[in-house]
Amino acid sequence: MTSKNKISATEFSPIQTPIPSNNKEVSKRSILLIMLILVSGVIVAFLMLSRSVIFVTQPEGAKINVDGLSFNIGKNYLFLQDEYVIRASKEGYFTLEEILNLKEDYSPEIKLNLIPLPGDLKIDSDQSPIEVILDNVFQGETPLIIENIDKGLHELTFKKYGYFTKNENVEIQGLGKKQKLNISLDPSWGNVTFSSIPNNAMLSVDGKLQGKTPITTKVLETGSEISISLPGYKTFVNEVFVKAGSISEYETISMELADGLLSLISQPPSANVTINGSYVGTTPLNTQLNANQTHKIDLYLDGYLKTSKNISLNPEEKFELEVNLIENIGEIYIDITPKDASVSVDGRSVRSGSQTLKLPAKQHQVSISKTGFETKVLSINPRPQMTQSISVNLMTLEQAYWASRPEIITSPVGTKLRLFKPNGEIFFLGAPRREPGRRANEAKKLVQLNRPFYLATTELSNAEYREWRSGHNSSSIRGVSLDLNKQPVSNISWEDAALFCNWLSEKEGLAQFYEVANKKVSSINWNSNGYRLPTESEWAWVSKISKNGDSRIFPWKGSSYPPSEVADNYADETASAILPFVIKNYNDQNTVSANVGSYKPNEKKIFNLSGNVSEWTNDFYEIRANNSEPLVDYRGPNSGNRHVIRGASWALGSRSELRLSFRQPGMEQRPDVGFRIARYVDAPGEDL
């Protein structure tokens, strides 16, 4: 390296002359720029985050005020918050205030409808006072100012006596303004002249006194009530019509004399009254009579003689007439048994026993009574100049009880039932040990029947049973039908028979005898007098105990077997092809069951108890003797799994089976077993 190119150190010394500075100017510009940027950012952020709403007001030009942070650009309002209170106002309108919830119900355009302020209406008339009615509501009389009427069309009605009613539609401007209206009505009257004979009568028009006749006064075209009165004369009243604005004269009015007033009293009261042959009522009464005339007054009252009076009254005279009526007496002789029975007439006691009653000739109630007897009440009507006689024989309470219970009743399906009164009769169920044909289940049982009952005179027929179960079929035996309408129903269980009885009770409105659960009989209501099956005791008493108390062995007289003549429907020769045993030389003309009611009834007028079909009874089956105290109204045991079947049938024919003591147990259906219905006369406590 040459010395020419050699680098060497030089001593540094700073420049001493100061350099001009622009720091202050740069600082002000920076701050301004930053502020502009921040403001722009806020504005941009506000614009980006806010929601724009345009308010459309009705009417236009309403002033909008917003409570809360918002920005208004022309018609646009920018909102940042979720909820604002908006107020719109304009002169002549109610200020509208609404809560604007932009979060839940945002819309870019919101309509604000302002309600106009009501207006006032001032009504004047030269014909005041006039009634004013606005939209069917009375407001008052002119001159009148009606305030606060809603803007719009309204109906006004103007009324005044003597003028035609006027209707007018008025447009109310509202907006707080007051309007004026002047009304004029058209007259609705004409002038009419009235005169009377005699004159100087007072005349009123529609209740307002006008003066004395003759007189000219106003009468309405729509009609006015004219009243003309004069002491001593009847008031004349009429409705008169005239043409408005007309002048006319009413025909002369002839006044009629005023009536007299009659007050009529009779002793006793309630007499019928006729005046001149016309009925006017009963005493006491007040009635008007034409003055200065004679009137015939007749009074009539049952048990009293007719009374007549003639009377004449002056105009406006008040007269009181009292008439004492004279009794019209008739005689009735009453022959009474028992002779010490008490007697009362129209609630008033007279002497006891047979007697002649002298009574007014009208209807009377006579009551005849005695302890232990039924009271007899008679209506009698004595006739004067004609003696009558009546015989009364009081019945004891027992006689009256049975007189009120019919001997024969009819069930809802037409079955006839006969009344039986055992009256405490004691007898044996079963049969003596030595009786030929006796069976082991016929143990003797001493019973007593007290409670009266009804028993069907015939077995229930197929037709009657099918009123309940229309589809029932009693079937047939080797082609011979058991199902004809008049044949007894068969092939039914004890349960079926009991439920049929309940159905009958329901049809007649009686309490059901059998209580049912799950369509099965669960218990018995012995307090019911509804339809049921007969008890074994009832069946036996009706079938085997004669009227003189004897016990019969067979349905026919005597103890011989077989019967010498046809007694009922048993296993006869006609059934030999279908039955293993038949009665030789016996022909009842029926192979299987006969029509119900066939053959002769027994001594108690009951058919087929001993034959045709065997019959279900109500009792559970048991074998138990009783030779001590009689069992009263014996009903059988309280429980069991089989029921008692009584009586022979078309399928039975042996000596043992035809006896009236023959009994069988059963539960299910058989082709030769049916039933008959029974019921108690009354519920317990109602029996005598």
XYZ file of C-alpha atoms in Angstrom:
688
model
C 0.000 0.000 0.000
C 1.374 3.384 -0.971
C 1.314 6.381 1.189
C -1.126 7.858 -1.229
C -3.775 5.354 -0.290
C -3.240 5.159 3.430
C -6.075 5.897 5.773
C -5.369 7.931 8.895
C -7.502 9.109 11.909
C -8.857 12.612 12.082
C -10.164 14.255 15.245
C -14.034 14.780 15.320
C -15.587 17.941 16.485
C -19.462 18.515 16.345
C -21.029 21.151 14.171
C -21.859 24.098 16.270
C -24.436 25.693 13.980
C -28.105 24.644 15.110
C -30.415 22.803 12.615
C -33.962 24.291 12.186
C -36.816 22.016 13.744
C -40.587 21.358 12.649
C -41.607 19.145 15.711
C -44.398 21.408 16.938
C -46.179 21.493 13.600
C -45.891 17.753 13.143
C -47.413 17.134 16.603
C -50.630 19.185 15.982
C -51.308 17.504 12.658
C -50.880 14.091 14.193
C -53.336 14.770 16.963
C -55.936 16.126 14.550
C -55.509 13.143 12.287
C -55.907 10.726 15.147
C -59.075 12.456 16.316
C -60.540 12.328 12.814
C -59.745 8.664 12.605
C -61.365 7.992 15.999
C -64.512 9.952 15.163
C -64.775 8.220 11.825
C -64.360 4.899 13.567
C -67.096 5.700 16.037
C -69.384 6.807 13.232
C -68.615 3.725 11.182
C -69.117 1.527 14.232
C -72.424 3.257 15.036
C -73.577 2.852 11.449
C -72.593 -0.812 11.432
C -74.194 -1.648 14.799
C -77.334 0.509 14.616
C -80.704 -0.300 12.993
C -82.420 2.126 10.644
C -86.133 2.928 11.019
C -88.347 5.245 8.961
C -91.460 6.579 10.773
C -94.553 7.179 8.606
C -97.161 9.259 10.450
C -100.830 9.731 9.764
C -101.419 12.593 9.357
C -98.141 13.648 7.768
C -95.901 16.205 9.387
C -96.197 14.946 12.937
C -93.241 15.711 15.171
C -91.213 12.660 16.321
C -89.413 12.615 19.687
C -87.199 9.697 20.751
C -86.127 8.942 24.332
C -82.697 7.276 24.139
C -79.523 7.223 22.046
C -80.409 7.683 18.367
C -79.284 9.524 15.240
C -81.581 11.174 12.721
C -80.693 11.525 9.038
C -83.629 12.967 7.152
C -86.556 10.542 7.672
C -84.180 7.826 8.872
C -83.595 7.205 12.538
C -80.613 5.126 13.602
C -81.038 3.184 16.844
C -78.368 1.356 18.785
C -80.388 0.317 21.852
C -83.045 -2.455 21.924
C -85.889 -0.367 23.367
C -87.004 3.265 22.926
C -90.002 5.403 23.849
C -91.394 7.106 20.720
C -93.703 10.112 20.873
C -95.552 11.583 17.881
C -97.479 14.830 18.183
C -99.332 17.303 16.013
C -101.758 20.111 16.696
C -105.365 18.888 16.721
C -104.386 15.312 17.604
C -103.767 13.318 20.747
C -100.034 12.771 21.405
C -99.153 9.171 20.553
C -96.664 7.401 22.791
C -95.414 3.903 22.008
C -92.633 1.639 23.246
C -90.433 0.510 20.330
C -88.771 -2.869 20.962
C -86.278 -3.420 18.139
C -85.081 -6.727 19.495
C -88.448 -8.478 19.385
C -90.374 -6.556 16.735
C -88.018 -4.794 14.308
C -89.369 -3.313 11.073
C -87.561 -0.848 8.760
C -90.794 1.164 8.428
C -93.183 1.883 11.283
C -96.579 3.537 10.893
C -97.807 5.884 13.603
C -101.526 6.752 13.449
C -102.525 9.732 15.546
C -106.080 10.012 16.858
C -107.755 13.336 16.143
C -109.046 15.367 19.061
C -112.873 15.510 19.444
C -114.820 18.616 18.572
C -117.595 20.635 20.194
C -120.996 21.463 18.710
C -123.089 24.470 19.722
C -126.806 24.156 18.853
C -129.219 27.109 18.908
C -132.842 27.581 17.823
C -135.437 30.315 17.784
C -137.893 27.593 18.911
C -135.997 26.620 22.076
C -136.276 24.544 24.123
C -135.874 21.585 21.720
C -134.796 18.119 22.836
C -131.481 17.037 21.304
C -130.519 13.385 20.806
C -127.029 12.500 19.521
C -126.535 8.983 18.150
C -129.636 7.790 20.110
C -128.399 9.315 23.402
C -130.341 12.225 24.919
C -128.080 15.277 25.400
C -130.396 18.001 26.721
C -132.409 20.941 25.366
C -131.413 23.899 23.226
C -129.561 26.189 23.592
C -126.911 23.525 24.098
C -123.176 22.874 23.672
C -122.215 19.227 23.200
C -118.550 18.726 23.987
C -115.997 16.092 23.006
C -117.758 14.632 19.970
C -115.602 12.207 18.000
C -114.537 13.322 14.546
C -116.807 11.945 11.816
C -120.463 11.678 10.776
C -123.089 11.701 13.564
C -126.889 11.518 13.651
C -128.805 14.245 15.450
C -132.512 14.035 16.326
C -134.563 17.068 17.382
C -137.927 16.744 19.153
C -140.508 19.154 20.480
C -144.198 18.743 21.252
C -146.270 20.291 18.469
C -143.516 19.975 15.891
C -142.390 17.262 13.520
C -139.318 15.355 14.653
C -136.257 16.194 12.595
C -133.242 13.971 11.870
C -130.020 15.492 10.582
C -126.555 14.073 9.874
C -123.665 16.327 10.940
C -119.993 15.937 10.042
C -117.910 16.772 13.107
C -114.510 18.160 12.135
C -112.909 17.328 15.480
C -109.292 18.464 15.927
C -110.419 20.451 18.986
C -112.577 22.773 16.914
C -116.044 24.138 17.868
C -118.875 24.101 15.291
C -122.247 25.859 15.318
C -125.685 24.627 14.213
C -129.034 26.460 14.117
C -132.208 24.343 14.059
C -135.749 25.114 12.909
C -138.666 22.606 13.224
C -141.882 22.442 11.204
C -145.197 22.762 13.141
C -147.267 19.521 13.313
C -150.627 20.884 14.519
C -153.891 22.084 13.121
C -156.573 24.183 14.824
C -159.795 22.406 15.810
C -162.943 23.880 17.351
C -164.735 21.744 19.963
C -168.251 22.242 21.368
C -170.400 20.123 23.700
C -173.939 19.686 24.965
C -174.088 21.051 27.585
C -171.288 23.577 27.080
C -168.804 24.811 29.686
C -167.158 21.399 29.862
C -163.420 21.372 30.591
C -161.303 20.290 27.590
C -157.768 18.855 27.848
C -155.413 17.962 25.001
C -152.807 15.291 25.745
C -153.343 15.832 29.467
C -153.000 19.625 29.377
C -156.017 21.749 30.300
C -157.006 24.115 27.447
C -160.262 25.697 28.640
C -164.057 25.339 28.465
C -166.187 24.403 25.465
C -166.737 25.842 22.977
C -163.014 26.278 22.326
C -160.510 26.265 19.461
C -157.216 24.536 20.249
C -154.222 22.865 18.645
C -154.392 19.160 17.727
C -151.389 17.202 16.433
C -151.272 15.608 12.992
C -149.844 12.501 14.713
C -152.921 12.375 16.980
C -153.903 13.988 20.277
C -155.984 12.592 23.136
C -158.998 14.836 23.718
C -160.654 14.700 27.154
C -163.900 16.608 27.937
C -165.311 16.487 31.472
C -168.264 18.041 33.287
C -169.573 17.299 36.803
C -172.484 14.827 36.673
C -171.462 13.508 33.262
C -169.159 10.817 31.959
C -165.801 12.045 30.740
C -165.548 11.954 26.949
C -162.174 10.665 25.710
C -161.112 10.229 22.089
C -158.012 10.434 19.894
C -158.248 13.094 17.175
C -156.078 13.504 14.050
C -155.843 16.610 11.815
C -153.689 17.801 8.941
C -150.878 20.106 10.069
C -151.738 23.716 9.341
C -155.454 22.971 8.827
C -158.495 24.589 10.496
C -161.498 22.337 11.285
C -164.483 21.858 13.585
C -165.154 18.657 15.542
C -168.753 17.407 15.648
C -170.677 18.523 18.710
C -170.179 16.144 21.642
C -173.301 15.096 23.565
C -172.230 14.379 27.138
C -173.672 11.256 28.827
C -174.891 11.266 32.392
C -172.313 9.881 34.834
C -172.884 6.409 36.339
C -173.778 5.736 39.918
C -171.446 3.496 41.973
C -172.937 0.464 43.745
C -171.065 -1.360 46.526
C -172.726 -4.756 47.007
C -172.132 -6.968 50.072
C -173.805 -10.288 50.949
C -173.973 -12.416 54.070
C -172.490 -14.948 53.578
C -170.093 -13.577 50.918
C -169.054 -15.098 47.556
C -172.569 -14.976 46.088
C -172.769 -14.839 42.286
C -174.294 -11.570 41.043
C -176.179 -10.733 37.847
C -177.401 -7.248 36.892
C -180.210 -7.113 34.348
C -179.454 -10.776 33.558
C -175.702 -10.332 32.926
C -173.106 -11.899 35.252
C -170.860 -9.272 36.882
C -168.914 -11.219 39.561
C -169.157 -12.349 43.183
C -169.743 -10.440 46.401
C -168.319 -8.237 47.717
C -168.065 -6.121 44.554
C -168.185 -2.543 43.285
C -169.888 -1.824 39.984
C -171.119 1.187 38.009
C -174.781 1.553 37.039
C -176.364 3.841 34.442
C -177.928 6.757 36.304
C -181.675 7.411 36.523
C -182.514 3.830 35.442
C -183.964 0.874 37.371
C -181.655 -2.155 37.535
C -182.542 -5.698 38.636
C -179.894 -7.324 40.843
C -179.984 -11.113 41.504
C -177.751 -12.986 43.995
C -177.119 -16.761 43.853
C -175.226 -18.965 46.325
C -175.236 -22.750 46.740
C -177.393 -23.677 49.711
C -179.257 -20.351 49.717
C -182.405 -19.045 48.099
C -182.096 -16.659 45.174
C -182.428 -13.021 46.301
C -183.467 -10.154 43.980
C -183.293 -6.367 44.436
C -184.273 -3.368 42.241
C -182.184 -0.213 42.470
C -181.871 3.202 40.759
C -178.970 5.648 41.308
C -178.415 9.327 40.562
C -175.398 10.467 38.536
C -172.179 10.012 40.563
C -174.186 8.666 43.507
C -172.373 6.128 45.717
C -174.638 3.539 47.320
C -173.839 0.541 49.549
C -176.266 -2.409 49.536
C -175.980 -5.310 52.016
C -178.069 -8.448 51.387
C -178.653 -11.237 53.925
C -179.171 -14.506 52.041
C -181.686 -17.086 53.302
C -180.528 -20.718 53.618
C -182.191 -23.316 51.373
C -182.314 -26.450 53.556
C -182.447 -30.104 52.450
C -182.444 -33.342 54.494
C -180.264 -36.455 54.085
C -180.554 -39.561 56.288
C -177.257 -41.448 56.771
C -177.435 -45.059 58.033
C -174.013 -45.779 59.582
C -172.336 -49.048 60.620
C -170.785 -49.275 63.179
C -173.370 -47.235 65.006
C -170.886 -45.344 67.207
C -168.803 -43.988 64.336
C -167.936 -40.277 64.525
C -169.436 -37.908 61.948
C -168.266 -34.483 60.757
C -169.704 -32.179 58.098
C -167.357 -29.787 56.292
C -164.826 -30.295 59.099
C -167.341 -29.616 61.901
C -168.212 -32.488 64.265
C -171.856 -33.516 64.684
C -173.313 -36.307 66.800
C -172.170 -39.920 66.254
C -173.929 -42.720 64.421
C -176.914 -42.783 62.082
C -178.798 -39.472 61.796
C -180.679 -37.031 59.595
C -178.565 -34.111 58.426
C -180.328 -30.822 57.674
C -177.989 -28.828 55.478
C -178.027 -25.975 52.955
C -178.675 -27.190 49.417
C -175.062 -27.222 48.248
C -172.222 -29.737 48.161
C -170.875 -30.846 51.554
C -168.045 -33.140 52.659
C -169.161 -35.716 55.240
C -166.450 -37.698 57.074
C -167.307 -40.905 58.986
C -164.556 -42.458 61.118
C -163.759 -44.859 63.936
C -160.534 -46.188 65.411
C -159.583 -49.466 63.707
C -161.683 -48.682 60.643
C -160.943 -46.894 57.389
C -162.375 -43.360 57.312
C -165.060 -42.803 54.689
C -165.472 -39.363 53.083
C -168.633 -38.610 51.103
C -169.705 -35.689 48.940
C -173.422 -35.005 49.430
C -175.780 -32.439 47.929
C -179.087 -32.051 49.855
C -182.188 -31.164 47.840
C -185.069 -29.219 49.442
C -188.479 -30.899 49.336
C -186.713 -34.227 48.617
C -185.533 -36.500 51.465
C -182.461 -38.592 50.588
C -180.858 -41.558 52.354
C -177.349 -43.021 52.271
C -176.002 -46.241 53.802
C -172.370 -46.308 54.971
C -170.647 -49.479 56.202
C -167.099 -48.770 57.383
C -164.472 -51.375 56.566
C -161.933 -52.528 59.105
C -158.325 -51.618 58.307
C -157.728 -55.201 57.219
C -160.768 -55.165 54.948
C -159.664 -51.843 53.499
C -156.133 -53.137 52.982
C -157.285 -56.115 50.949
C -159.907 -54.089 49.116
C -157.068 -51.958 47.764
C -155.105 -54.999 46.546
C -156.543 -56.583 43.391
C -157.170 -60.323 43.252
C -155.449 -60.532 39.854
C -152.535 -58.452 38.578
C -150.796 -58.542 35.188
C -147.033 -58.480 34.669
C -145.367 -56.303 31.997
C -145.309 -59.326 29.640
C -148.962 -60.214 30.217
C -148.670 -62.992 32.806
C -151.622 -63.122 35.226
C -150.815 -63.453 38.946
C -153.365 -64.374 41.635
C -153.376 -63.011 45.187
C -152.884 -65.480 48.073
C -153.351 -64.754 51.791
C -152.024 -67.654 53.899
C -153.136 -65.898 57.128
C -150.574 -67.702 59.280
C -151.562 -71.210 58.155
C -149.281 -73.965 59.519
C -148.500 -77.076 57.431
C -145.797 -79.649 56.697
C -143.347 -79.574 53.830
C -142.266 -83.064 52.798
C -144.157 -86.322 53.289
C -144.778 -88.878 56.053
C -142.301 -91.766 56.179
C -145.016 -94.322 55.359
C -146.333 -92.501 52.295
C -145.849 -94.770 49.250
C -143.258 -93.303 46.886
C -141.748 -91.033 49.537
C -138.121 -90.119 48.903
C -135.325 -89.501 51.386
C -135.131 -85.776 50.541
C -138.755 -85.227 51.635
C -138.091 -84.782 55.353
C -141.065 -83.241 57.112
C -140.628 -79.599 57.985
C -143.223 -77.606 59.949
C -143.686 -74.141 58.423
C -146.064 -71.198 58.807
C -146.927 -68.740 56.034
C -147.950 -65.210 57.016
C -146.846 -62.874 54.255
C -149.346 -62.452 51.386
C -148.031 -62.965 47.871
C -148.974 -63.133 44.208
C -148.331 -66.299 42.171
C -148.595 -66.672 38.403
C -151.620 -68.704 37.327
C -149.559 -70.283 34.515
C -145.982 -71.208 33.801
C -144.011 -68.615 31.820
C -144.370 -69.153 28.060
C -141.682 -69.041 25.374
C -143.260 -65.893 23.923
C -143.204 -64.111 27.297
C -139.580 -65.117 27.947
C -138.517 -63.954 24.492
C -139.712 -60.442 25.382
C -136.452 -60.410 27.371
C -134.200 -62.727 25.366
C -135.479 -62.729 21.824
C -132.996 -65.357 20.675
C -133.914 -68.036 23.210
C -134.791 -71.496 21.832
C -136.308 -74.127 24.121
C -135.180 -76.748 21.582
C -137.008 -79.981 20.656
C -137.061 -83.681 21.508
C -136.590 -86.042 18.534
C -138.181 -83.542 16.193
C -141.033 -82.599 18.540
C -140.781 -78.874 19.342
C -140.559 -77.415 22.822
C -140.222 -73.913 21.351
C -143.728 -72.910 20.254
C -144.824 -69.517 21.569
C -147.505 -70.852 23.926
C -145.440 -73.738 25.279
C -143.710 -73.158 28.641
C -140.153 -71.901 28.387
C -137.587 -74.606 29.170
C -133.886 -75.283 28.854
C -133.158 -72.297 31.098
C -131.038 -72.302 34.256
C -132.104 -71.046 37.676
C -129.855 -68.004 37.057
C -131.705 -67.261 33.794
C -135.063 -67.397 35.566
C -133.895 -65.076 38.367
C -132.441 -62.501 35.958
C -135.692 -62.527 33.960
C -137.559 -61.656 37.174
C -135.216 -58.704 37.760
C -135.896 -57.480 34.218
C -139.636 -57.642 34.883
C -139.205 -55.620 38.096
C -137.248 -52.963 36.241
C -139.959 -52.764 33.567
C -142.587 -52.110 36.254
C -140.442 -49.768 38.354
C -140.167 -52.152 41.319
C -137.077 -52.745 43.449
C -135.195 -55.754 42.083
C -135.416 -58.888 44.228
C -132.102 -60.402 43.133
C -128.865 -58.502 43.696
C -126.414 -59.119 40.857
C -122.614 -58.922 40.594
C -120.760 -59.763 37.359
C -124.054 -60.850 35.771
C -124.561 -63.461 38.531
C -127.034 -63.444 41.425
C -124.986 -62.650 44.520
C -127.689 -62.144 47.158
C -131.400 -61.522 47.694
C -133.235 -58.364 48.752
C -136.043 -59.736 50.905
C -137.338 -56.184 51.429
C -138.263 -55.988 47.751
C -141.718 -56.690 46.381
C -140.282 -57.099 42.889
C -140.797 -60.173 40.727
C -139.108 -63.408 41.839
C -139.399 -67.185 41.875
C -141.819 -68.630 44.457
C -140.352 -70.043 47.656
C -140.686 -73.796 48.093
C -143.071 -73.152 51.007
C -145.346 -70.977 48.834
C -145.267 -73.504 45.987
C -146.134 -76.376 48.328
C -148.912 -74.478 50.122
C -150.646 -73.512 46.862
C -150.277 -76.991 45.358
C -150.980 -79.435 48.189
C -152.867 -77.631 50.996
C -156.601 -77.530 50.329
C -158.911 -74.695 51.348
C -159.959 -76.629 54.466
C -156.305 -77.185 55.468
C -155.920 -80.817 54.369
C -152.676 -81.975 52.746
C -153.115 -83.754 49.397
C -150.864 -86.485 48.023
C -151.659 -86.112 44.321
C -153.175 -83.329 42.221
C -156.266 -85.464 41.858
C -158.568 -86.589 44.657
C -157.588 -89.609 46.704
C -154.333 -91.532 46.995
C -154.697 -93.985 44.118
C -152.187 -94.178 41.277
C -152.309 -93.833 38.307
C -155.016 -91.179 37.854
C -158.317 -92.483 36.555
C -158.766 -89.462 34.278
C -156.522 -86.860 32.682
C -155.239 -84.551 35.445
C -152.267 -82.853 33.779
C -149.459 -83.374 31.267
C -147.299 -86.342 32.333
C -145.248 -89.064 30.628
C -148.172 -90.645 28.774
C -148.500 -93.242 26.016
C -147.949 -90.629 23.266
C -144.382 -90.178 24.572
C -143.466 -93.857 24.625
C -141.124 -93.427 21.644
C -138.976 -90.813 23.405
C -139.241 -91.715 27.116
C -138.039 -94.840 28.958
C -141.103 -94.883 31.231
C -144.704 -93.858 30.542
C -148.010 -94.256 32.408
C -149.945 -97.126 30.896
C -153.426 -96.389 29.636
C -152.909 -92.632 30.199
C -153.183 -90.208 27.284
C -153.029 -86.453 27.860
C -152.779 -85.731 24.078
C -149.308 -84.119 24.363
C -146.031 -85.908 23.661
C -143.953 -83.110 25.202
C -144.993 -79.851 26.881
C -148.510 -78.501 26.268
C -149.529 -74.870 25.938
C -149.450 -73.047 29.268
C -152.862 -72.996 30.928
C -153.865 -76.392 29.502
C -155.903 -78.856 31.581
C -157.963 -78.022 34.650
C -156.600 -75.641 37.304
C -156.292 -76.835 40.876
C -158.611 -75.848 43.713
C -156.820 -72.487 44.002
C -157.209 -71.741 40.267
C -153.555 -72.326 39.374
C -152.677 -74.268 36.209
C -150.063 -77.022 35.725
C -148.482 -76.952 39.194
C -148.343 -80.739 39.104
C -147.247 -81.257 35.488
C -146.330 -79.963 32.024
C -142.852 -78.765 33.137
C -141.184 -79.017 36.529
C -140.544 -75.612 38.089
C -137.628 -73.750 39.624
C -138.263 -72.374 43.114
C -136.252 -69.704 44.900
C -134.850 -71.952 47.692
C -131.399 -73.474 47.926
C -131.665 -77.264 48.170
C -131.304 -78.952 51.570
C -132.592 -82.020 53.449
C -133.484 -81.050 57.004
C -136.451 -81.953 59.162
C -138.260 -79.632 61.572
C -140.939 -80.911 63.928
C -140.705 -78.250 66.654
C -141.805 -74.631 66.377
C -142.976 -73.772 62.848
C -140.551 -71.916 60.593
C -142.302 -68.624 59.761
C -142.307 -67.666 56.057
C -139.551 -70.232 55.511
C -137.179 -69.244 52.688
C -134.789 -72.200 52.675
C -131.097 -72.108 53.614
C -129.053 -68.943 53.052
C -126.537 -70.595 50.731
C -125.967 -73.649 48.598
C -124.871 -74.827 45.172
C -128.205 -76.185 43.945
C -131.824 -75.035 43.984
C -135.114 -76.859 44.576
C -137.161 -78.023 41.570
C -140.794 -78.847 42.342
C -143.540 -80.673 40.478
C -143.774 -83.353 37.834
C -143.390 -82.771 34.091
C -144.261 -84.219 30.694
C -141.155 -86.434 31.107
C -142.122 -87.908 34.520
C -144.802 -90.431 35.347
C -143.988 -92.679 38.319
C -146.004 -92.703 41.550
C -143.143 -91.015 43.378
C -142.749 -88.266 40.743
C -146.432 -87.367 40.477
C -146.836 -86.779 44.225
C -147.129 -83.134 45.272
C -144.249 -83.623 47.761
C -141.820 -84.688 45.005
C -138.714 -82.462 44.884
C -135.392 -82.460 43.018
C -132.141 -80.529 43.231
C -130.752 -78.719 40.204
C -128.885 -75.728 38.850
C -128.492 -76.105 35.105
C -131.056 -76.144 32.321
C -133.259 -79.127 31.425
C -135.783 -79.618 28.620
C -138.564 -80.406 31.113
C -137.867 -77.623 33.654
C -139.366 -74.128 33.436
C -140.662 -71.654 36.008
C -143.512 -69.403 37.079
C -143.175 -65.941 38.611
C -144.249 -64.630 42.012
C -143.934 -61.449 44.083
C -144.865 -60.200 47.529
C -147.919 -57.945 47.776
C -146.014 -55.168 49.543
C -142.573 -54.482 50.952
C -142.127 -55.351 54.663
C -143.846 -52.797 56.861
C -146.495 -52.186 54.208
C -148.146 -55.550 54.728
C -151.114 -55.496 57.078
